[in-house]
Short mmCIF file of C-alpha atoms and ligand atoms in Angstrom, two decimals:
data_model
loop_
_atom_site.label_atom_id
_atom_site.label_comp_id
_atom_site.label_asym_id
_atom_site.label_seq_id
_atom_site.Cartn_x
_atom_site.Cartn_y
_atom_site.Cartn_z
CA MET Q 1 25.88 -58.23 34.84
CA LEU Q 2 25.38 -59.26 31.20
CA GLN Q 3 21.50 -59.64 31.97
CA GLU Q 4 20.91 -56.23 33.12
CA LEU Q 5 23.39 -54.53 31.01
CA GLU Q 6 21.21 -56.50 28.22
CA GLU Q 7 18.02 -55.34 29.34
CA TYR Q 8 19.64 -52.34 29.61
CA TRP Q 9 20.04 -51.53 26.51
CA GLU Q 10 16.54 -53.17 25.52
CA SER Q 11 14.57 -51.00 27.50
CA PHE Q 12 16.59 -47.83 25.67
CA GLN Q 13 16.18 -49.04 22.21
CA GLU Q 14 12.45 -49.78 23.00
CA GLU Q 15 12.07 -46.55 24.68
CA ILE Q 16 14.17 -44.52 21.98
CA GLN Q 17 11.84 -45.59 19.19
CA LYS Q 18 8.89 -44.37 21.10
CA ALA Q 19 10.10 -40.59 21.41
CA SER Q 20 8.08 -38.32 19.54
CA THR Q 21 9.37 -34.65 20.86
CA LEU Q 22 12.38 -33.51 21.43
CA SER Q 23 11.31 -33.08 25.93
CA ASP Q 24 10.63 -36.82 25.19
CA TRP Q 25 14.62 -37.21 24.31
CA ASN Q 26 15.32 -35.14 26.91
CA TYR Q 27 14.03 -37.40 29.04
CA LEU Q 28 16.13 -40.33 27.29
CA LYS Q 29 19.24 -38.74 27.13
CA GLY Q 30 19.12 -37.88 31.07
CA LYS Q 31 18.27 -40.81 31.32
CA TYR Q 32 20.88 -43.25 29.41
CA VAL Q 33 23.82 -41.62 29.19
CA GLY Q 34 23.59 -38.19 31.64
CA LYS Q 35 23.72 -38.34 35.79
CA LYS Q 36 20.55 -40.17 36.13
CA SER Q 37 22.48 -43.02 33.88
CA ARG Q 38 23.11 -46.68 35.00
CA TRP Q 39 27.25 -46.84 33.81
CA GLY Q 40 27.98 -46.23 37.25
CA GLU Q 41 26.82 -48.88 39.01
CA PHE Q 42 27.48 -51.00 35.83
CA LEU Q 43 31.33 -49.92 35.82
CA ALA Q 44 31.68 -50.49 40.08
CA LYS Q 45 30.82 -53.82 39.65
CA LEU Q 46 33.88 -54.88 37.11
CA LYS Q 47 35.37 -54.41 41.00
CA GLU Q 48 34.36 -57.88 41.39
CA LEU Q 49 35.72 -59.10 38.48
CA SER Q 50 39.09 -60.98 37.54
CA PRO Q 51 41.36 -58.44 35.25
CA GLU Q 52 40.91 -60.88 32.72
CA GLU Q 53 36.93 -60.36 32.75
CA LYS Q 54 37.13 -56.83 33.86
CA ARG Q 55 39.07 -56.52 30.69
CA VAL Q 56 36.21 -57.65 28.75
CA TRP Q 57 33.37 -56.38 30.94
CA GLY Q 58 35.05 -52.77 30.65
CA LYS Q 59 35.23 -53.00 26.66
CA LYS Q 60 31.61 -53.83 26.49
CA ILE Q 61 30.21 -51.18 28.89
CA ASN Q 62 32.15 -48.19 26.81
CA GLN Q 63 31.55 -49.77 23.71
CA LEU Q 64 27.44 -50.34 24.60
CA LYS Q 65 27.71 -46.49 25.34
CA LYS Q 66 28.77 -45.61 22.35
CA GLU Q 67 26.03 -46.42 20.77
CA MET Q 68 23.86 -45.34 23.43
CA GLU Q 69 25.66 -41.66 22.17
CA GLU Q 70 25.40 -42.44 18.52
CA LEU Q 71 21.63 -43.62 18.75
CA LEU Q 72 20.84 -40.84 20.20
CA GLU Q 73 22.04 -38.29 18.36
CA GLU Q 74 20.43 -39.89 15.18
CA ARG Q 75 16.87 -39.74 16.59
CA TYR Q 76 17.85 -35.92 18.28
CA GLN Q 77 18.28 -34.70 14.36
CA GLU Q 78 15.24 -36.96 13.54
CA LEU Q 79 12.93 -35.70 15.54
CA LEU Q 80 14.26 -32.32 15.54
CA SER Q 81 13.51 -32.42 11.26
CA THR Q 82 10.25 -33.72 12.34
CA GLU Q 83 9.31 -30.66 14.50
CA GLU Q 84 10.75 -28.59 13.11
CA LYS Q 85 7.29 -29.03 10.10
CA SER Q 86 5.20 -29.77 12.14
CA GLU Q 87 4.87 -29.10 16.21
CA VAL Q 88 3.03 -25.72 16.59
CA ASP Q 89 4.07 -24.29 19.67
CA ILE Q 90 0.56 -22.06 20.40
CA THR Q 91 2.07 -20.33 23.92
CA LEU Q 92 4.41 -18.13 21.27
CA PRO Q 93 3.42 -14.79 20.61
CA GLY Q 94 1.62 -14.75 17.10
CA LYS Q 95 3.30 -13.33 14.42
CA LYS Q 96 1.96 -10.62 12.52
CA GLY Q 97 1.30 -11.58 8.36
CA TRP Q 98 3.35 -8.36 6.48
CA SER Q 99 0.53 -6.73 4.16
CA GLY Q 100 0.52 -3.91 2.00
CA SER Q 101 -0.84 -1.28 2.10
CA PHE Q 102 -2.51 1.98 -1.18
CA HIS Q 103 -0.57 4.22 -1.76
CA PRO Q 104 -1.75 7.91 0.25
CA VAL Q 105 -2.81 9.20 -3.40
CA LEU Q 106 -4.75 6.40 -5.04
CA LEU Q 107 -6.47 6.10 -1.68
CA THR Q 108 -7.87 9.93 -1.94
CA ARG Q 109 -8.31 9.34 -5.70
CA ASP Q 110 -10.66 6.63 -4.69
CA TRP Q 111 -12.18 7.80 -1.63
CA ILE Q 112 -13.16 11.37 -4.39
CA LEU Q 113 -14.36 8.94 -6.86
CA THR Q 114 -16.41 7.21 -4.59
CA ILE Q 115 -18.40 10.12 -2.82
CA PHE Q 116 -18.81 11.68 -6.80
CA GLN Q 117 -20.39 8.68 -7.57
CA SER Q 118 -22.84 8.45 -5.05
CA LEU Q 119 -23.91 11.86 -6.35
CA GLY Q 120 -25.07 10.07 -9.29
CA PHE Q 121 -21.72 10.73 -11.58
CA ARG Q 122 -20.04 7.75 -13.83
CA VAL Q 123 -16.37 7.65 -14.54
CA GLU Q 124 -14.97 7.72 -17.41
CA GLU Q 125 -10.97 8.21 -18.61
CA GLY Q 126 -9.17 10.13 -21.43
CA PRO Q 127 -5.61 9.24 -22.35
CA GLU Q 128 -1.92 10.13 -21.30
CA ILE Q 129 -0.86 10.72 -25.00
CA GLU Q 130 -2.54 13.85 -25.93
CA THR Q 131 -3.13 15.85 -29.01
CA GLU Q 132 -2.35 19.63 -28.84
CA PHE Q 133 -5.67 19.75 -30.40
CA TYR Q 134 -7.21 18.00 -27.13
CA ASN Q 135 -4.87 19.15 -24.37
CA PHE Q 136 -4.91 23.05 -25.95
CA GLU Q 137 -6.92 24.00 -28.97
CA ALA Q 138 -10.57 22.39 -27.83
CA LEU Q 139 -10.22 23.56 -24.65
CA ASN Q 140 -9.70 27.20 -26.26
CA ILE Q 141 -5.94 27.81 -24.91
CA PRO Q 142 -4.52 29.62 -27.37
CA PRO Q 143 -0.92 28.88 -29.32
CA ASP Q 144 0.28 31.82 -26.93
CA HIS Q 145 -0.63 30.48 -24.39
CA PRO Q 146 1.69 29.78 -21.45
CA ALA Q 147 1.16 26.93 -21.11
CA ARG Q 148 1.85 25.65 -24.51
CA ASP Q 149 5.39 26.69 -24.10
CA ASP Q 150 8.13 23.65 -23.94
CA GLN Q 151 8.79 24.20 -20.65
CA ASP Q 152 5.41 23.04 -19.27
CA SER Q 153 4.55 20.43 -21.61
CA PHE Q 154 6.15 16.61 -22.17
CA TYR Q 155 6.27 16.36 -26.32
CA LEU Q 156 6.69 13.41 -27.73
CA ALA Q 157 6.13 14.26 -31.23
CA PRO Q 158 4.96 17.30 -33.35
CA GLY Q 159 1.47 17.63 -31.99
CA TYR Q 160 1.58 14.89 -29.59
CA LEU Q 161 2.14 15.73 -26.06
CA LEU Q 162 1.31 13.78 -22.65
CA ARG Q 163 -1.64 15.18 -20.89
CA THR Q 164 -0.58 18.61 -18.92
CA HIS Q 165 -4.63 18.60 -17.15
CA THR Q 166 -6.98 15.95 -17.12
CA SER Q 167 -9.06 18.18 -18.73
CA PRO Q 168 -8.67 16.72 -22.74
CA ALA Q 169 -11.19 14.13 -21.50
CA GLN Q 170 -13.61 16.80 -21.31
CA ILE Q 171 -14.25 16.81 -24.93
CA ARG Q 172 -13.36 13.16 -25.06
CA VAL Q 173 -16.53 12.54 -23.10
CA MET Q 174 -18.02 15.01 -25.01
CA GLU Q 175 -18.09 13.05 -28.05
CA LYS Q 176 -18.21 9.92 -26.70
CA LEU Q 177 -21.43 10.79 -23.92
CA LYS Q 178 -24.55 12.32 -24.85
CA PRO Q 179 -25.85 14.93 -22.41
CA PRO Q 180 -27.37 14.53 -19.89
CA PHE Q 181 -24.48 13.57 -18.46
CA LYS Q 182 -21.95 13.43 -14.83
CA VAL Q 183 -18.54 11.79 -14.67
CA VAL Q 184 -15.72 12.79 -13.29
CA VAL Q 185 -12.35 11.69 -14.48
CA PRO Q 186 -9.21 10.69 -12.58
CA GLY Q 187 -5.78 10.17 -14.46
CA LYS Q 188 -2.18 11.19 -14.05
CA CYS Q 189 -0.82 14.39 -15.67
CA TYR Q 190 2.59 15.96 -16.86
CA ARG Q 191 4.44 19.11 -16.65
CA ARG Q 192 7.73 19.79 -16.81
CA ASP Q 193 8.06 21.34 -13.53
CA ALA Q 194 11.27 20.78 -11.36
CA PHE Q 195 10.87 18.33 -8.49
CA ASP Q 196 9.50 20.31 -4.89
CA ALA Q 197 7.73 20.58 -1.94
CA THR Q 198 4.63 21.37 -3.76
CA HIS Q 199 5.12 20.46 -7.50
CA SER Q 200 6.61 17.38 -8.95
CA PRO Q 201 6.54 16.54 -13.01
CA MET Q 202 3.86 13.52 -12.88
CA PHE Q 203 0.61 14.09 -10.71
CA HIS Q 204 -2.43 12.88 -10.76
CA GLN Q 205 -6.21 14.97 -11.15
CA ILE Q 206 -9.66 14.68 -11.20
CA GLU Q 207 -11.19 16.27 -13.65
CA GLY Q 208 -15.32 16.69 -12.85
CA LEU Q 209 -18.02 17.60 -16.19
CA VAL Q 210 -22.34 18.35 -16.16
CA VAL Q 211 -23.50 18.73 -19.00
CA ALA Q 212 -27.30 19.46 -19.05
CA ARG Q 213 -30.08 22.21 -20.68
CA ASP Q 214 -30.06 24.18 -17.94
CA ILE Q 215 -27.34 23.72 -15.15
CA SER Q 216 -25.62 27.08 -13.66
CA MET Q 217 -22.94 27.86 -11.11
CA GLY Q 218 -25.52 27.21 -8.34
CA ASP Q 219 -25.39 23.63 -9.15
CA LEU Q 220 -21.77 23.74 -9.22
CA LYS Q 221 -21.79 24.88 -6.19
CA GLY Q 222 -24.29 22.92 -3.98
CA THR Q 223 -22.10 20.28 -5.79
CA LEU Q 224 -18.79 21.12 -4.21
CA GLU Q 225 -20.19 22.16 -0.96
CA THR Q 226 -21.82 18.38 -0.45
CA PHE Q 227 -18.02 16.89 -1.57
CA VAL Q 228 -16.11 18.80 0.60
CA ARG Q 229 -18.42 18.71 3.74
CA ARG Q 230 -18.28 14.36 2.71
CA PHE Q 231 -15.01 14.31 2.60
CA PHE Q 232 -13.22 16.96 4.98
CA GLY Q 233 -16.46 17.11 7.26
CA GLU Q 234 -19.37 18.90 7.85
CA GLU Q 235 -18.46 21.61 9.84
CA ARG Q 236 -16.50 22.81 6.59
CA LYS Q 237 -17.30 25.24 4.34
CA ILE Q 238 -16.46 26.25 0.62
CA ARG Q 239 -16.01 30.00 -0.56
CA PHE Q 240 -15.33 30.86 -4.58
CA ARG Q 241 -12.80 32.98 -6.01
CA PRO Q 242 -13.29 34.62 -9.02
CA GLY Q 243 -10.18 32.94 -11.15
CA TYR Q 244 -9.78 32.53 -14.71
CA PHE Q 245 -9.59 29.68 -16.59
CA PRO Q 246 -9.95 29.39 -20.59
CA PHE Q 247 -11.83 26.81 -20.70
CA THR Q 248 -14.62 28.00 -18.30
CA GLU Q 249 -16.96 31.38 -18.12
CA PRO Q 250 -17.23 32.27 -15.26
CA SER Q 251 -14.18 30.54 -13.76
CA ALA Q 252 -13.58 29.93 -9.94
CA GLU Q 253 -10.94 29.29 -7.62
CA VAL Q 254 -12.31 27.29 -4.60
CA ASP Q 255 -11.09 27.23 -1.26
CA VAL Q 256 -11.78 24.88 1.66
CA SER Q 257 -12.11 26.46 5.09
CA CYS Q 258 -8.94 25.57 7.10
CA GLY Q 259 -9.59 22.47 9.47
CA VAL Q 260 -6.65 23.57 11.79
CA CYS Q 261 -8.07 26.62 13.11
CA GLY Q 262 -11.27 26.43 12.10
CA GLY Q 263 -11.34 29.72 9.72
CA LYS Q 264 -9.69 32.15 11.77
CA GLY Q 265 -6.30 32.45 10.30
CA CYS Q 266 -3.38 30.08 11.29
CA ARG Q 267 0.39 28.86 10.72
CA SER Q 268 -1.50 26.28 7.81
CA CYS Q 269 -3.51 28.09 5.81
CA GLY Q 270 -1.11 31.37 6.09
CA TYR Q 271 -3.55 33.74 8.60
CA SER Q 272 -6.07 33.36 5.58
CA GLY Q 273 -8.87 30.85 6.89
CA TRP Q 274 -8.44 29.64 3.57
CA LEU Q 275 -7.12 26.79 1.58
CA GLU Q 276 -7.44 26.65 -1.88
CA ILE Q 277 -8.50 23.06 -3.59
CA LEU Q 278 -9.82 23.58 -7.00
CA GLY Q 279 -10.21 25.65 -10.33
CA ALA Q 280 -14.17 25.06 -11.71
CA GLY Q 281 -16.61 27.48 -13.68
CA LEU Q 282 -19.17 26.74 -15.92
CA VAL Q 283 -18.20 25.23 -19.54
CA HIS Q 284 -17.17 27.94 -22.21
CA PRO Q 285 -19.20 28.05 -25.33
CA GLN Q 286 -16.46 27.64 -27.10
CA VAL Q 287 -15.71 24.11 -26.03
CA PHE Q 288 -18.65 23.04 -26.61
CA THR Q 289 -18.52 24.44 -29.98
CA HIS Q 290 -15.02 22.00 -30.43
CA ALA Q 291 -16.27 19.24 -29.08
CA GLY Q 292 -19.18 19.27 -31.60
CA TYR Q 293 -22.41 20.37 -29.52
CA ASP Q 294 -24.31 23.19 -30.25
CA SER Q 295 -23.44 25.82 -27.36
CA GLN Q 296 -27.11 27.35 -27.71
CA ASP Q 297 -28.44 24.21 -26.65
CA VAL Q 298 -26.27 22.69 -23.35
CA ARG Q 299 -24.94 24.00 -20.29
CA GLY Q 300 -22.07 22.98 -18.16
CA PHE Q 301 -19.87 22.92 -15.54
CA ALA Q 302 -16.76 21.18 -15.00
CA PHE Q 303 -13.97 20.83 -12.12
CA GLY Q 304 -10.56 20.15 -12.20
CA LEU Q 305 -8.33 18.99 -8.89
CA GLY Q 306 -4.80 17.86 -7.85
CA VAL Q 307 -5.32 14.90 -5.99
CA GLU Q 308 -1.64 15.14 -4.27
CA ARG Q 309 -2.25 18.18 -3.01
CA ILE Q 310 -5.89 17.47 -1.91
CA THR Q 311 -3.94 14.65 0.09
CA MET Q 312 -1.44 16.79 1.76
CA LEU Q 313 -3.98 18.62 2.91
CA LYS Q 314 -6.06 16.04 3.95
CA PHE Q 315 -3.51 14.26 5.98
CA GLY Q 316 -1.03 17.14 6.52
CA ILE Q 317 2.14 15.73 4.65
CA LYS Q 318 4.24 19.23 4.23
CA ASP Q 319 6.69 18.34 1.35
CA ILE Q 320 5.31 16.37 -1.91
CA ARG Q 321 8.13 14.36 -2.83
CA TRP Q 322 7.08 11.99 0.15
CA PHE Q 323 4.83 10.05 -2.19
CA TRP Q 324 7.69 9.04 -4.52
CA GLU Q 325 10.04 8.48 -1.62
CA ASN Q 326 8.72 4.78 -1.00
CA ASP Q 327 9.67 5.09 2.10
CA VAL Q 328 7.46 2.14 3.90
CA GLN Q 329 6.90 4.04 7.59
CA PHE Q 330 5.08 7.00 5.65
CA LEU Q 331 3.13 4.56 4.01
CA GLU Q 332 2.40 2.14 6.36
CA GLN Q 333 0.68 4.64 8.29
CA PHE Q 334 -2.49 4.19 5.56
CA ASN Q 335 -2.55 0.46 6.32
CA ILE Q 336 -6.29 1.66 7.47
CA PHE Q 337 -8.20 -0.76 5.36
N1 DAH S 1 -7.28 22.72 -15.96
C1 DAH S 1 -6.78 23.28 -14.74
C2 DAH S 1 -5.45 22.79 -14.20
O1 DAH S 1 -5.03 22.07 -14.84
C3 DAH S 1 -7.61 22.68 -13.93
C4 DAH S 1 -9.64 23.01 -13.53
C5 DAH S 1 -9.66 24.58 -13.71
C6 DAH S 1 -10.16 22.14 -14.37
C7 DAH S 1 -10.69 24.55 -14.02
C8 DAH S 1 -12.02 22.37 -14.80
C9 DAH S 1 -11.83 24.02 -14.63
O2 DAH S 1 -12.46 21.52 -15.04
O3 DAH S 1 -12.73 23.72 -14.25
O4 DAH S 1 -4.79 23.67 -14.04
#
């Protein structure tokens, strides 16, 4: 009896030390304290003994069994912590890593810039805090123009405001560079507009400016047509409508044919077949003069587009406020890289 118990105990100790995974452990638990264990057999053998021996051996058996259970528990905890750290179950389905995405407005901005860069434009920047001179005067916007109204601008101090468009960068670029040049200037703009489906007090624009000796409306049209086809698709057309901007002459409002109906007219284009995408024109001689150029000597074209608006047209986004809500389900749809 004693020898058998001793052997049982020793083999248990040996095996439990060797157990290196939880499934080894499970097997040993069954073998030494579960249904397959030999304790029942040992207890049955007690019947053959004298009452005095029964008491001694009974106690011994119970004690050993209890010790085994304790050791098993101890080993279980050790294995659990090492398995958690190291064992990779390659049969589990993979977990997809979380990754952020570019905001649709910035995605569109960079895409537009890339197209213009491929046409030889360089990217410049201008300050968000502007003076009245750069934001208005130099651009031929007289003091009584509605855009100067307090309603439309965020003034920081007399003479200083948050730029209401990227056009002041035209003047800064002309002061810095010598013609000929082609630039695009992306940036944030601010207006005292109420938040609604198509307006937000902060928005993005991209300004374009080309200055050389000999520039015509044909150059403007060809450039914008190339841009529109690359950005919206080869099948899209553009059209120029007469427009008015104080800093261009002539000025045009530029439309792109509706991508939903192909120009026939449908609900998305207000049954006109066209969608307005930007303002443009030939640089007004007064603007050249304000920038310190000889207006007899140079010609240029300029354009300005709203990045939110273009993004909405491109992706069929119905409300500008969605750009600001930071709804992950909305933003995740643009995780396209
Ligand atoms: N600055 C104008 C706006 O914010 C947009 C614009 C129109 C820019 C015509 C231009 C242009 O450069 O030629 O509404």
